[in-house]
Amino acid sequence: MPNTVTSNSLQNSLKQVFGFDKFRQGQEQTINQLLVGQSTLSIFPTGSGKSLCYQFTALHLPYLTLVVSPLLALMKDQLEFLESKGIAAASIDSTLKGNQTQETMAAIKNGKIKILMVSVERFKNERFRQFIQSIPVSMLVIDEAHCISEWGHNFRPDYLKLPSYRQSLSIPLTLLLTATATKKVKSDMAEKFAIEEKHIVQTGFYRHNLDISVLSVNSSNKNHFLTQQLLNNTTLQNGSGIVYVTLQRTAEQVANYLQQADINAYAYHAGYDNDTRSQIQADFMSGNIQIIVATIAFGMGIDKSDIRFVVHYDLPKSIENYSQEIGRAGRDGKLSHCITLANLDGIHTIENFVYGDTPELSSIEYLLEKIKLETQTTQFEHKWELQLLPLSNASNIKQLPLKTLLVQLELAGVIKPMFSYFADFKIKLLQPLDQILALYNEERRNFLTVIFKATSFKKVWGSLNFDTLLKDKSIDRNRVIAALEYLHEKQLIVLETSRITDVFNINLAVLNEPLLAKNLYDYFIGSENKEIKRIESLIKFFQQGICFNSALSRYFDDYKSPESCGHCSVCRGDIITLQQPKLVSWPSDEALVENGKALGRHLENKINMPLTLESYCRFFAGMTVPIFGRNKVKQLSGFGSCEQHRYQSIRDKLSNLGFA
């Protein structure tokens, strides 16, 4: 329902609650549109106050604001800020212990919490869906909303479900937030949520305080060059910074080199455990660590205003990634340096990340055949169930592209999501069973008795057998879960759930179409080509001789920035030509053939599909795919022996040698 809030009351609220004297550009327009019931897409540069738009609006809406965020670190930072402003907010995520989830749900039901933050994956949780459907929600906020677009650089298949979630939950208002959206991505996002063009708020992309330099540096000279920059540039010497690399081992090598030069630098990557990463991040935020040498696992959601420099030691993945990463510098508005040490030596590495995610045609065919074999046909429906990790291993498709494949099957009308459920329900009694049952009237006592009779206890924990329980057609699964949740909430039991199982309705007619596998494979090849073109666009961008700030703005559909910023390396007359990769020798043809045969022998009788040319390419390129991981293929001598070569070159080489 539209909210009538005057401009004066908005300003007063901004000052009293947030301590700010005025709105930043775009914020007031976004908030005004939302308060009169107009769903909005807001595109602001990194660090320009996107989050305030939903935080402020939530205070003036009657019910809960539900925020979908892609990263736990981002949620935690937002929650700390909201807590500091006295705004009741919470998250439901995997880090909650004991009764914390139940306590959060109870506080939301009682109206004590205005903002709830979750990941998009949380919607797959049947306990969460049952809860969120029971309460009114005023606004759905989608942070990093470009993830919903297949034209975007961080497409996440689960985001495609958000429009239907919004519809099923009857949420009247949506706010999409992003810092990076090309014209095509912007249009795609708005269309998916029926946001009118006049309700798209886009501020200028240009950041006047970012000094951008792209320098041609030999790989052998990078460590020395970086060290000299850090030791001799006063801004860099006295400020905190991030050095981005592509590989985990490079992060550790560069951090060690800098430490030997008495520079306070530490590596950060996804190979470290959660506690280690959290401690490194906390030390960086507090100033105990000056420099983080990181893969792209670090940065999203990092709200540190005084980062004075961002260095790209290796090429970024795309112009979008580059823009997002340099956008973490200088959020306080002060001079900050963005330096890229550029050459083409690492081009094969970022290309291989793209090629390694494309499912093989044989894997897609295997998956379709598996669906046919496992579909349970009844009088009224054709039903198929899956658990993601076992399916990924069986089909040899990585989990992220497998999620994308499932979404494409849904869009093609092959599968239709019915519901998701937990395969495992484990129960621990906190009071003797007879005492628990004695608390309820006869009807409820009888219902609980049936549940516990279907629960097999071993010492402390019991496993609920739903197959046994639901043979009685009078018993409703949702009522069982609601009863267990209630007992858990009253601290009479501890309830733990695991192994999410997705259930789909299958359209066998479409599933049996002869060109289905080929069409799906062509979709992935198209996506692969699109990502390779992003890399080509990045290389062209660095060498085109146009002001970097101006070129960035135009790439993101902003034509308001100056044509020459005066503070980038192009404006200073330093236009580069990237040096070609150094030539690397191949293993001998005999070694390639023998190592290929060794791979075949190693996997014989262990996999359910033939080795293809792509399988061999990935083996020699050192790519990790499910059949390699679970069969310890990395131990074979040929694994990664061609990793310094570009993927297409490996493919050509192996084709000439007669690999299948």
XYZ file of C-alpha atoms in Angstrom:
660
model
C 0.000 0.000 0.000
C 1.533 3.388 -0.939
C 3.158 5.248 1.909
C 2.869 9.017 2.225
C 6.061 10.324 3.762
C 7.014 13.980 3.319
C 10.430 15.140 2.193
C 11.004 16.797 5.576
C 10.197 13.624 7.498
C 12.564 11.672 5.223
C 15.375 14.138 5.973
C 14.607 14.005 9.706
C 14.624 10.203 9.673
C 17.911 10.179 7.730
C 19.535 12.417 10.343
C 18.054 10.816 13.449
C 18.486 7.150 12.532
C 21.514 7.116 10.211
C 23.300 10.324 11.225
C 23.560 11.646 7.639
C 22.757 15.250 6.722
C 21.648 14.517 3.159
C 20.974 11.723 0.716
C 23.547 10.736 -1.867
C 22.667 10.940 -5.537
C 19.911 8.498 -6.477
C 19.003 7.466 -2.938
C 16.058 9.812 -2.386
C 14.524 9.016 -5.788
C 14.782 5.275 -5.091
C 13.243 5.615 -1.625
C 10.407 7.874 -2.825
C 9.502 5.426 -5.599
C 9.425 2.497 -3.188
C 7.334 4.358 -0.617
C 4.612 5.002 -3.208
C 4.612 1.335 -4.215
C 6.785 1.438 -7.364
C 9.226 -1.457 -7.744
C 12.662 -0.069 -8.614
C 16.013 -1.017 -10.147
C 18.878 1.094 -8.766
C 22.353 1.071 -10.330
C 24.939 2.944 -8.273
C 28.741 2.661 -8.365
C 30.379 0.470 -5.722
C 30.439 2.275 -2.394
C 27.766 4.828 -3.313
C 25.187 3.853 -0.721
C 22.952 1.281 -2.400
C 22.204 -0.484 0.877
C 20.778 2.634 2.520
C 17.927 2.546 -0.018
C 16.416 -0.619 1.430
C 17.540 0.017 5.018
C 15.798 3.382 5.103
C 12.694 2.217 3.218
C 12.243 -0.830 5.481
C 11.698 1.456 8.483
C 8.669 3.028 6.772
C 7.018 -0.210 5.605
C 4.513 -2.104 7.766
C 5.935 -5.620 7.508
C 9.185 -7.503 7.016
C 11.740 -6.549 4.348
C 13.350 -9.694 2.918
C 16.864 -9.174 1.500
C 18.491 -11.755 -0.791
C 22.269 -11.422 -0.706
C 24.818 -13.640 -2.490
C 27.486 -13.706 0.198
C 27.641 -14.342 3.921
C 30.350 -11.725 4.509
C 28.164 -9.080 2.869
C 25.250 -10.020 5.149
C 27.387 -9.826 8.279
C 28.710 -6.363 7.394
C 25.190 -5.099 6.732
C 23.879 -6.557 9.996
C 26.672 -4.928 12.008
C 25.857 -1.550 10.423
C 22.122 -1.940 11.101
C 22.798 -2.952 14.699
C 24.950 0.162 15.168
C 21.961 2.259 14.047
C 19.527 0.490 16.360
C 17.642 -1.188 13.492
C 16.311 -4.665 14.248
C 17.733 -6.994 11.597
C 18.816 -10.618 11.364
C 19.958 -13.310 8.986
C 19.101 -16.978 8.700
C 22.204 -18.766 7.476
C 24.443 -21.772 7.959
C 26.468 -20.180 10.778
C 23.555 -20.103 13.251
C 23.944 -22.524 16.151
C 21.502 -24.373 18.390
C 18.224 -22.520 18.793
C 19.368 -19.320 17.058
C 17.294 -19.979 13.922
C 14.182 -20.658 15.990
C 14.775 -17.542 18.096
C 15.138 -15.449 14.925
C 11.922 -16.866 13.461
C 10.052 -16.198 16.700
C 11.301 -12.585 16.747
C 10.137 -12.099 13.143
C 6.699 -13.542 13.913
C 6.410 -11.167 16.864
C 7.235 -8.183 14.646
C 10.495 -7.441 16.437
C 12.652 -7.680 13.298
C 12.261 -5.349 10.300
C 14.916 -6.777 7.965
C 15.788 -10.418 7.291
C 18.792 -11.352 5.138
C 19.077 -14.732 3.409
C 20.883 -16.354 0.499
C 18.875 -17.384 -2.558
C 19.603 -21.027 -1.692
C 17.624 -20.620 1.539
C 14.394 -20.754 -0.501
C 15.113 -24.417 -1.238
C 14.807 -25.152 2.475
C 11.288 -26.430 3.080
C 11.395 -25.382 6.736
C 12.241 -21.813 5.680
C 9.613 -21.717 2.922
C 6.963 -22.923 5.316
C 7.967 -20.189 7.751
C 8.210 -17.285 5.270
C 4.818 -18.159 3.758
C 3.264 -17.720 7.201
C 4.247 -14.052 7.625
C 3.531 -10.880 5.615
C 6.467 -9.436 3.641
C 6.410 -5.793 2.489
C 9.434 -5.760 0.180
C 11.830 -8.139 -1.559
C 15.349 -6.722 -2.029
C 17.808 -8.457 -4.370
C 21.399 -7.370 -3.884
C 23.924 -7.985 -6.698
C 20.831 -8.282 -8.903
C 22.902 -8.679 -12.094
C 23.266 -12.335 -10.987
C 19.764 -12.906 -12.373
C 20.779 -12.124 -15.952
C 22.336 -14.708 -18.233
C 23.973 -11.745 -19.973
C 25.651 -10.723 -16.708
C 29.147 -11.678 -15.617
C 28.124 -13.449 -12.382
C 25.017 -15.293 -13.548
C 23.642 -17.544 -10.793
C 20.975 -20.000 -11.938
C 19.094 -19.947 -8.612
C 18.462 -16.221 -9.079
C 16.180 -17.051 -12.035
C 13.697 -18.471 -9.510
C 13.335 -15.189 -7.595
C 10.480 -13.758 -9.711
C 8.393 -16.882 -9.027
C 9.297 -16.802 -5.315
C 8.128 -13.196 -5.161
C 4.860 -14.147 -6.866
C 4.169 -17.183 -4.659
C 4.852 -15.130 -1.517
C 2.645 -12.247 -2.787
C 5.336 -9.652 -2.060
C 4.015 -6.331 -3.446
C 7.320 -4.462 -3.860
C 10.767 -5.263 -5.271
C 14.088 -3.402 -5.148
C 16.944 -4.576 -7.372
C 20.431 -3.298 -6.525
C 23.649 -3.569 -8.519
C 26.799 -1.624 -9.337
C 27.543 -3.198 -12.710
C 24.989 -3.548 -15.480
C 25.398 -3.120 -19.200
C 22.396 -1.924 -21.199
C 21.415 -5.506 -22.035
C 21.697 -6.705 -18.412
C 19.746 -3.689 -17.175
C 16.891 -4.416 -19.569
C 16.909 -8.113 -18.654
C 16.714 -7.439 -14.906
C 13.878 -4.930 -15.244
C 11.859 -7.194 -17.540
C 12.028 -10.164 -15.158
C 10.401 -8.102 -12.383
C 8.124 -5.939 -14.575
C 9.968 -2.756 -13.546
C 9.154 0.172 -15.813
C 12.008 2.038 -17.486
C 11.051 5.264 -15.687
C 11.626 3.468 -12.370
C 15.257 2.589 -13.179
C 17.550 4.854 -11.156
C 21.086 5.084 -12.531
C 23.609 7.546 -11.171
C 26.872 8.458 -12.886
C 29.422 5.663 -13.080
C 32.482 7.944 -12.989
C 34.702 7.906 -9.856
C 36.788 11.117 -9.812
C 39.159 9.874 -7.084
C 40.317 6.673 -8.798
C 43.665 6.950 -10.580
C 43.752 4.095 -13.116
C 46.998 2.746 -14.546
C 47.373 -0.224 -16.888
C 51.055 -1.023 -17.280
C 52.814 -3.558 -19.494
C 54.995 -5.645 -17.154
C 56.881 -8.901 -17.858
C 55.855 -11.843 -15.687
C 59.442 -12.276 -14.502
C 59.503 -8.649 -13.327
C 56.098 -8.463 -11.627
C 57.165 -9.187 -8.047
C 60.011 -6.673 -8.152
C 57.854 -4.039 -9.868
C 55.028 -4.493 -7.356
C 57.409 -4.271 -4.407
C 58.962 -1.059 -5.722
C 55.527 0.473 -6.241
C 54.535 -0.351 -2.667
C 57.800 0.935 -1.193
C 58.145 4.130 -3.250
C 54.609 5.462 -3.727
C 53.593 7.386 -0.608
C 49.865 6.760 -1.122
C 50.436 3.037 -1.490
C 53.047 2.906 1.260
C 50.760 4.401 3.897
C 47.426 2.846 2.905
C 45.764 -0.536 2.884
C 45.268 -2.381 -0.371
C 44.261 -5.519 -2.241
C 46.418 -7.361 -4.767
C 44.273 -9.607 -6.988
C 45.705 -12.794 -8.503
C 44.086 -15.660 -10.424
C 45.406 -18.763 -8.644
C 45.598 -19.741 -4.986
C 49.265 -20.710 -5.223
C 50.094 -17.304 -6.768
C 48.439 -15.575 -3.803
C 50.735 -17.414 -1.403
C 53.859 -16.882 -3.537
C 53.297 -13.120 -3.936
C 52.426 -12.650 -0.253
C 55.631 -14.475 0.748
C 57.703 -12.306 -1.617
C 56.230 -9.110 -0.152
C 56.777 -10.347 3.400
C 60.464 -10.881 2.627
C 60.581 -7.188 1.682
C 59.120 -6.366 5.153
C 55.729 -5.494 3.672
C 52.741 -6.418 5.837
C 50.953 -8.709 3.343
C 48.950 -11.921 3.734
C 47.410 -14.349 1.250
C 43.673 -15.032 1.154
C 41.879 -17.662 -0.935
C 39.104 -20.260 -0.869
C 41.590 -23.028 -0.024
C 41.881 -21.734 3.543
C 39.333 -22.900 6.115
C 36.546 -20.570 7.239
C 38.201 -19.616 10.527
C 41.479 -18.670 8.812
C 39.702 -16.583 6.169
C 37.567 -14.862 8.787
C 40.620 -13.984 10.895
C 42.592 -12.608 7.918
C 39.599 -10.530 6.831
C 39.049 -9.213 10.380
C 42.737 -8.253 10.666
C 42.582 -6.438 7.329
C 39.412 -4.564 8.296
C 40.952 -3.500 11.625
C 44.237 -2.385 10.022
C 46.422 -5.132 11.517
C 47.094 -6.382 7.977
C 47.969 -3.736 5.389
C 47.735 -5.769 2.176
C 45.656 -8.788 1.165
C 46.951 -10.829 -1.784
C 43.787 -12.557 -2.864
C 41.896 -14.500 -5.462
C 38.452 -13.137 -6.314
C 37.161 -15.103 -3.284
C 37.957 -11.875 -1.400
C 36.175 -8.574 -1.794
C 32.434 -8.875 -2.332
C 30.770 -7.257 0.643
C 34.025 -5.795 2.000
C 33.026 -2.324 3.154
C 36.365 -0.751 4.071
C 36.342 2.916 3.113
C 40.095 3.624 3.208
C 41.459 1.096 0.710
C 44.070 3.233 -1.050
C 44.989 0.839 -3.845
C 43.827 -2.201 -5.794
C 46.473 -3.960 -7.871
C 45.653 -6.558 -10.523
C 48.746 -8.752 -10.527
C 47.007 -10.990 -13.090
C 44.399 -10.061 -15.690
C 40.835 -9.914 -14.326
C 38.158 -12.188 -15.830
C 36.181 -9.460 -17.591
C 35.533 -5.709 -17.742
C 32.676 -6.252 -15.267
C 34.957 -8.025 -12.789
C 37.631 -5.369 -13.256
C 35.142 -2.596 -12.564
C 33.788 -4.344 -9.470
C 37.255 -5.005 -8.071
C 38.725 -1.508 -8.574
C 35.460 -0.150 -7.144
C 36.581 -1.366 -3.710
C 39.221 1.369 -3.617
C 38.664 4.878 -2.296
C 35.129 4.630 -0.991
C 35.928 7.555 1.320
C 36.339 9.772 -1.768
C 40.093 10.236 -1.330
C 42.747 9.582 -3.987
C 43.244 5.856 -4.584
C 45.282 3.973 -7.159
C 44.101 1.130 -9.414
C 47.076 -0.554 -11.072
C 47.068 -3.484 -13.521
C 50.359 -5.287 -14.221
C 49.347 -6.501 -17.637
C 50.595 -9.110 -20.062
C 49.026 -12.093 -21.780
C 50.988 -14.843 -19.981
C 48.015 -15.790 -17.806
C 45.431 -15.685 -20.564
C 45.279 -19.490 -20.750
C 44.364 -19.692 -17.059
C 41.295 -17.451 -17.192
C 40.199 -19.079 -20.456
C 40.511 -22.535 -18.884
C 38.146 -21.539 -16.066
C 35.549 -20.925 -18.775
C 36.166 -24.123 -20.759
C 36.244 -26.245 -17.607
C 32.631 -25.398 -16.738
C 31.040 -26.520 -20.023
C 29.323 -29.930 -19.648
C 30.238 -32.502 -22.255
C 27.501 -33.650 -24.629
C 27.875 -37.211 -23.295
C 27.282 -35.924 -19.747
C 24.078 -34.139 -20.787
C 22.900 -37.286 -22.598
C 23.661 -39.346 -19.495
C 21.632 -36.962 -17.313
C 18.601 -37.065 -19.632
C 18.722 -40.856 -19.725
C 19.000 -40.937 -15.922
C 15.862 -38.792 -15.616
C 13.991 -41.203 -17.908
C 15.098 -44.243 -15.910
C 14.347 -42.715 -12.503
C 11.030 -41.031 -13.298
C 8.254 -42.540 -11.199
C 5.035 -42.642 -13.220
C 1.662 -42.578 -11.496
C -1.832 -42.039 -12.831
C -1.604 -38.269 -12.546
C 2.098 -37.325 -12.639
C 5.637 -38.230 -13.630
C 7.933 -37.485 -10.703
C 11.751 -37.308 -10.445
C 13.883 -36.635 -7.377
C 17.482 -35.484 -7.184
C 20.218 -34.605 -4.746
C 22.748 -32.258 -6.322
C 26.122 -33.642 -5.176
C 25.510 -37.320 -6.102
C 24.045 -36.221 -9.450
C 27.078 -34.005 -10.125
C 29.417 -36.918 -9.456
C 27.409 -39.375 -11.539
C 27.032 -37.084 -14.565
C 30.538 -35.546 -14.363
C 29.069 -32.031 -14.407
C 30.276 -29.469 -11.864
C 27.605 -28.281 -9.446
C 27.236 -24.716 -10.774
C 26.813 -25.702 -14.454
C 24.560 -28.550 -13.292
C 22.294 -25.991 -11.598
C 22.315 -24.013 -14.846
C 21.423 -27.152 -16.808
C 18.483 -27.857 -14.484
C 17.227 -24.297 -14.958
C 17.484 -24.722 -18.746
C 15.517 -27.973 -18.512
C 12.893 -26.062 -16.564
C 12.753 -23.260 -19.155
C 12.447 -25.877 -21.922
C 9.418 -27.371 -20.185
C 11.132 -30.702 -19.416
C 11.019 -30.391 -15.638
C 8.801 -28.387 -13.339
C 9.754 -27.917 -9.665
C 7.167 -29.363 -7.319
C 8.846 -29.031 -3.940
C 12.061 -29.693 -2.051
C 12.410 -31.626 1.139
C 15.024 -32.819 3.566
C 15.810 -36.505 3.179
C 17.142 -36.769 6.732
C 15.350 -35.627 9.898
C 17.253 -36.328 13.090
C 15.635 -35.876 16.507
C 17.143 -35.666 19.986
C 14.762 -35.755 22.978
C 15.457 -33.116 25.618
C 12.817 -34.610 27.935
C 11.523 -38.180 28.334
C 9.029 -39.012 25.599
C 6.163 -39.758 27.975
C 6.597 -36.332 29.596
C 6.504 -34.623 26.156
C 3.362 -36.505 25.132
C 1.660 -35.721 28.450
C 1.752 -31.985 27.618
C -0.863 -32.315 24.844
C -4.483 -33.304 24.395
C -5.440 -36.748 23.139
C -5.628 -35.863 19.442
C -2.211 -34.201 19.381
C -0.724 -36.875 21.624
C -1.856 -39.584 19.201
C -0.395 -37.641 16.243
C 2.991 -37.224 17.973
C 2.968 -40.897 18.992
C 2.681 -41.896 15.323
C 5.652 -39.630 14.466
C 7.865 -41.055 17.191
C 6.899 -44.646 16.315
C 8.352 -43.953 12.846
C 11.572 -42.685 14.462
C 14.408 -45.122 15.033
C 16.531 -44.076 18.027
C 20.138 -45.126 18.531
C 21.460 -43.889 21.864
C 20.879 -40.107 21.690
C 19.676 -39.342 18.138
C 16.745 -40.790 16.251
C 16.105 -40.857 12.472
C 12.573 -40.228 11.246
C 11.493 -42.565 8.434
C 9.079 -40.530 6.322
C 8.458 -43.448 3.940
C 7.012 -45.454 6.818
C 5.149 -42.490 8.271
C 3.465 -41.364 5.056
C 2.101 -44.778 4.187
C -0.816 -43.557 6.266
C -2.437 -41.269 3.662
C -4.204 -39.290 6.407
C -0.864 -37.876 7.595
C 0.291 -34.637 5.978
C 4.054 -34.099 5.698
C 3.735 -30.347 6.332
C 1.832 -30.990 9.549
C 4.574 -33.386 10.700
C 7.272 -30.758 10.049
C 5.210 -28.044 11.756
C 4.781 -30.277 14.825
C 8.516 -31.037 15.015
C 9.370 -27.355 14.552
C 6.996 -26.514 17.400
C 8.620 -29.083 19.729
C 12.030 -27.729 18.733
C 10.893 -24.138 19.397
C 9.627 -25.192 22.872
C 13.027 -26.821 23.551
C 11.472 -30.245 24.008
C 13.552 -31.733 21.173
C 16.503 -30.789 18.986
C 15.680 -31.104 15.272
C 18.420 -31.356 12.636
C 17.787 -31.684 8.894
C 20.085 -32.481 5.972
C 20.335 -33.789 2.386
C 18.045 -31.509 0.430
C 16.133 -33.414 -2.226
C 14.473 -31.555 -5.111
C 11.326 -33.057 -6.612
C 10.290 -32.281 -10.189
C 7.349 -33.088 -12.396
C 8.590 -34.494 -15.721
C 7.126 -33.830 -19.167
C 8.108 -37.085 -20.857
C 7.059 -35.884 -24.319
C 9.548 -32.992 -24.235
C 12.185 -35.148 -22.498
C 12.072 -37.591 -25.417
C 12.550 -34.963 -28.119
C 15.527 -36.155 -30.220
C 17.399 -32.825 -30.350
C 17.061 -31.947 -26.651
C 20.600 -32.925 -25.605
C 22.117 -31.187 -28.636
C 20.122 -27.990 -27.970
C 21.208 -27.933 -24.330
C 24.830 -28.519 -25.318
C 24.603 -25.710 -27.883
C 23.327 -23.408 -25.118
C 26.448 -24.107 -23.038
C 28.745 -23.689 -26.040
C 27.047 -20.325 -26.647
C 27.685 -19.337 -23.032
C 31.284 -20.513 -23.364
C 31.784 -18.354 -26.471
C 30.187 -15.397 -24.699
C 32.635 -15.694 -21.777
C 35.628 -16.040 -24.091
C 34.460 -12.869 -25.877
C 34.369 -11.105 -22.488
C 38.057 -11.925 -22.097
C 38.753 -10.658 -25.628
C 36.827 -7.445 -24.852
C 38.923 -6.944 -21.719
C 42.183 -7.278 -23.660
C 40.908 -4.861 -26.305
C 39.748 -2.470 -23.556
C 43.232 -2.300 -22.023
C 44.889 -1.561 -25.394
C 42.363 0.686 -27.165
C 43.985 3.998 -26.194
C 40.783 5.638 -24.857
C 40.538 7.250 -21.416
C 39.850 4.340 -19.047
C 37.295 6.161 -16.916
C 35.407 7.306 -19.999
C 35.524 3.841 -21.619
C 34.303 2.165 -18.418
C 31.373 4.535 -18.094
C 30.265 3.998 -21.676
C 30.559 0.229 -21.313
C 27.984 0.468 -18.529
C 25.641 2.684 -20.521
C 26.619 5.968 -18.812
C 27.435 8.822 -21.198
C 27.733 11.587 -18.617
C 31.384 11.159 -17.644
C 34.152 13.363 -19.148
C 35.792 12.114 -22.342
C 39.224 12.586 -20.748
C 39.498 12.190 -16.975
C 43.093 13.424 -16.700
C 43.977 10.797 -14.072
C 44.498 7.528 -15.937
C 47.545 6.150 -17.752
C 45.978 6.780 -21.197
C 45.341 10.441 -20.341
C 48.982 10.598 -19.227
C 50.030 9.346 -22.679
C 50.934 5.786 -21.659
C 49.116 3.545 -24.157
C 50.195 -0.094 -24.017
C 50.384 -3.106 -26.287
C 50.151 -6.283 -24.232
C 53.074 -8.626 -24.635
C 52.259 -12.014 -26.140
C 52.553 -15.101 -23.917
C 55.994 -16.610 -23.684
C 56.338 -19.806 -25.712
C 56.166 -22.977 -23.619
C 57.360 -26.317 -24.936
C 54.956 -29.248 -25.236
C 55.478 -32.679 -23.704
C 56.571 -35.138 -26.388
C 53.861 -36.754 -28.489
C 54.901 -40.121 -27.051
C 54.411 -38.823 -23.487
C 50.971 -37.400 -24.328
C 49.813 -40.669 -25.889
C 51.160 -42.775 -23.013
C 49.683 -40.476 -20.352
C 46.337 -40.581 -22.166
C 46.415 -44.387 -22.125
C 47.306 -44.314 -18.409
C 44.241 -42.145 -17.754
C 42.049 -44.644 -19.617
C 43.466 -47.570 -17.618
C 43.066 -45.665 -14.349
C 39.382 -44.908 -14.981
C 38.483 -48.266 -16.541
C 35.363 -49.695 -14.859
C 35.159 -46.644 -12.559
C 33.042 -44.309 -14.690
C 29.726 -44.761 -16.487
C 30.539 -42.878 -19.697
C 33.346 -42.984 -22.299
C 36.358 -40.670 -22.157
C 36.037 -38.027 -24.866
C 38.415 -35.547 -26.450
C 37.176 -32.951 -23.929
C 37.967 -35.322 -21.044
C 41.542 -35.697 -22.248
C 41.849 -31.920 -22.826
C 40.766 -31.248 -19.252
C 43.160 -33.866 -17.926
C 46.182 -32.361 -19.675
C 45.041 -28.798 -18.852
C 44.884 -29.712 -15.159
C 41.170 -28.979 -14.770
C 39.213 -30.517 -11.914
C 35.943 -32.221 -12.880
C 33.923 -34.638 -10.706
C 35.230 -37.907 -12.212
C 38.811 -36.686 -11.728
C 38.244 -35.593 -8.147
C 36.606 -38.741 -6.825
C 39.005 -41.068 -8.700
C 42.251 -39.322 -7.632
C 43.266 -38.503 -11.197
C 45.502 -35.649 -9.987
C 48.029 -38.272 -8.880
C 48.707 -39.330 -12.473
C 51.908 -37.911 -13.984
C 50.247 -36.398 -17.061
C 47.674 -34.356 -15.142
C 48.243 -30.646 -15.852
C 51.289 -31.299 -18.030
C 49.925 -28.832 -20.646
C 48.429 -26.273 -18.256
C 50.622 -23.457 -19.640
C 48.987 -23.810 -23.050
C 45.677 -22.345 -24.198
C 42.805 -24.795 -24.208
C 42.103 -24.573 -27.934
C 45.774 -25.353 -28.621
C 45.537 -28.448 -26.409
C 42.390 -29.517 -28.250
C 44.096 -29.091 -31.646
C 47.197 -30.957 -30.457
C 45.258 -33.938 -29.111
C 43.006 -34.074 -32.192
C 46.081 -34.369 -34.387
C 47.330 -37.217 -32.179
C 44.086 -39.130 -32.695
C 42.547 -38.785 -29.230
C 38.853 -39.718 -29.229
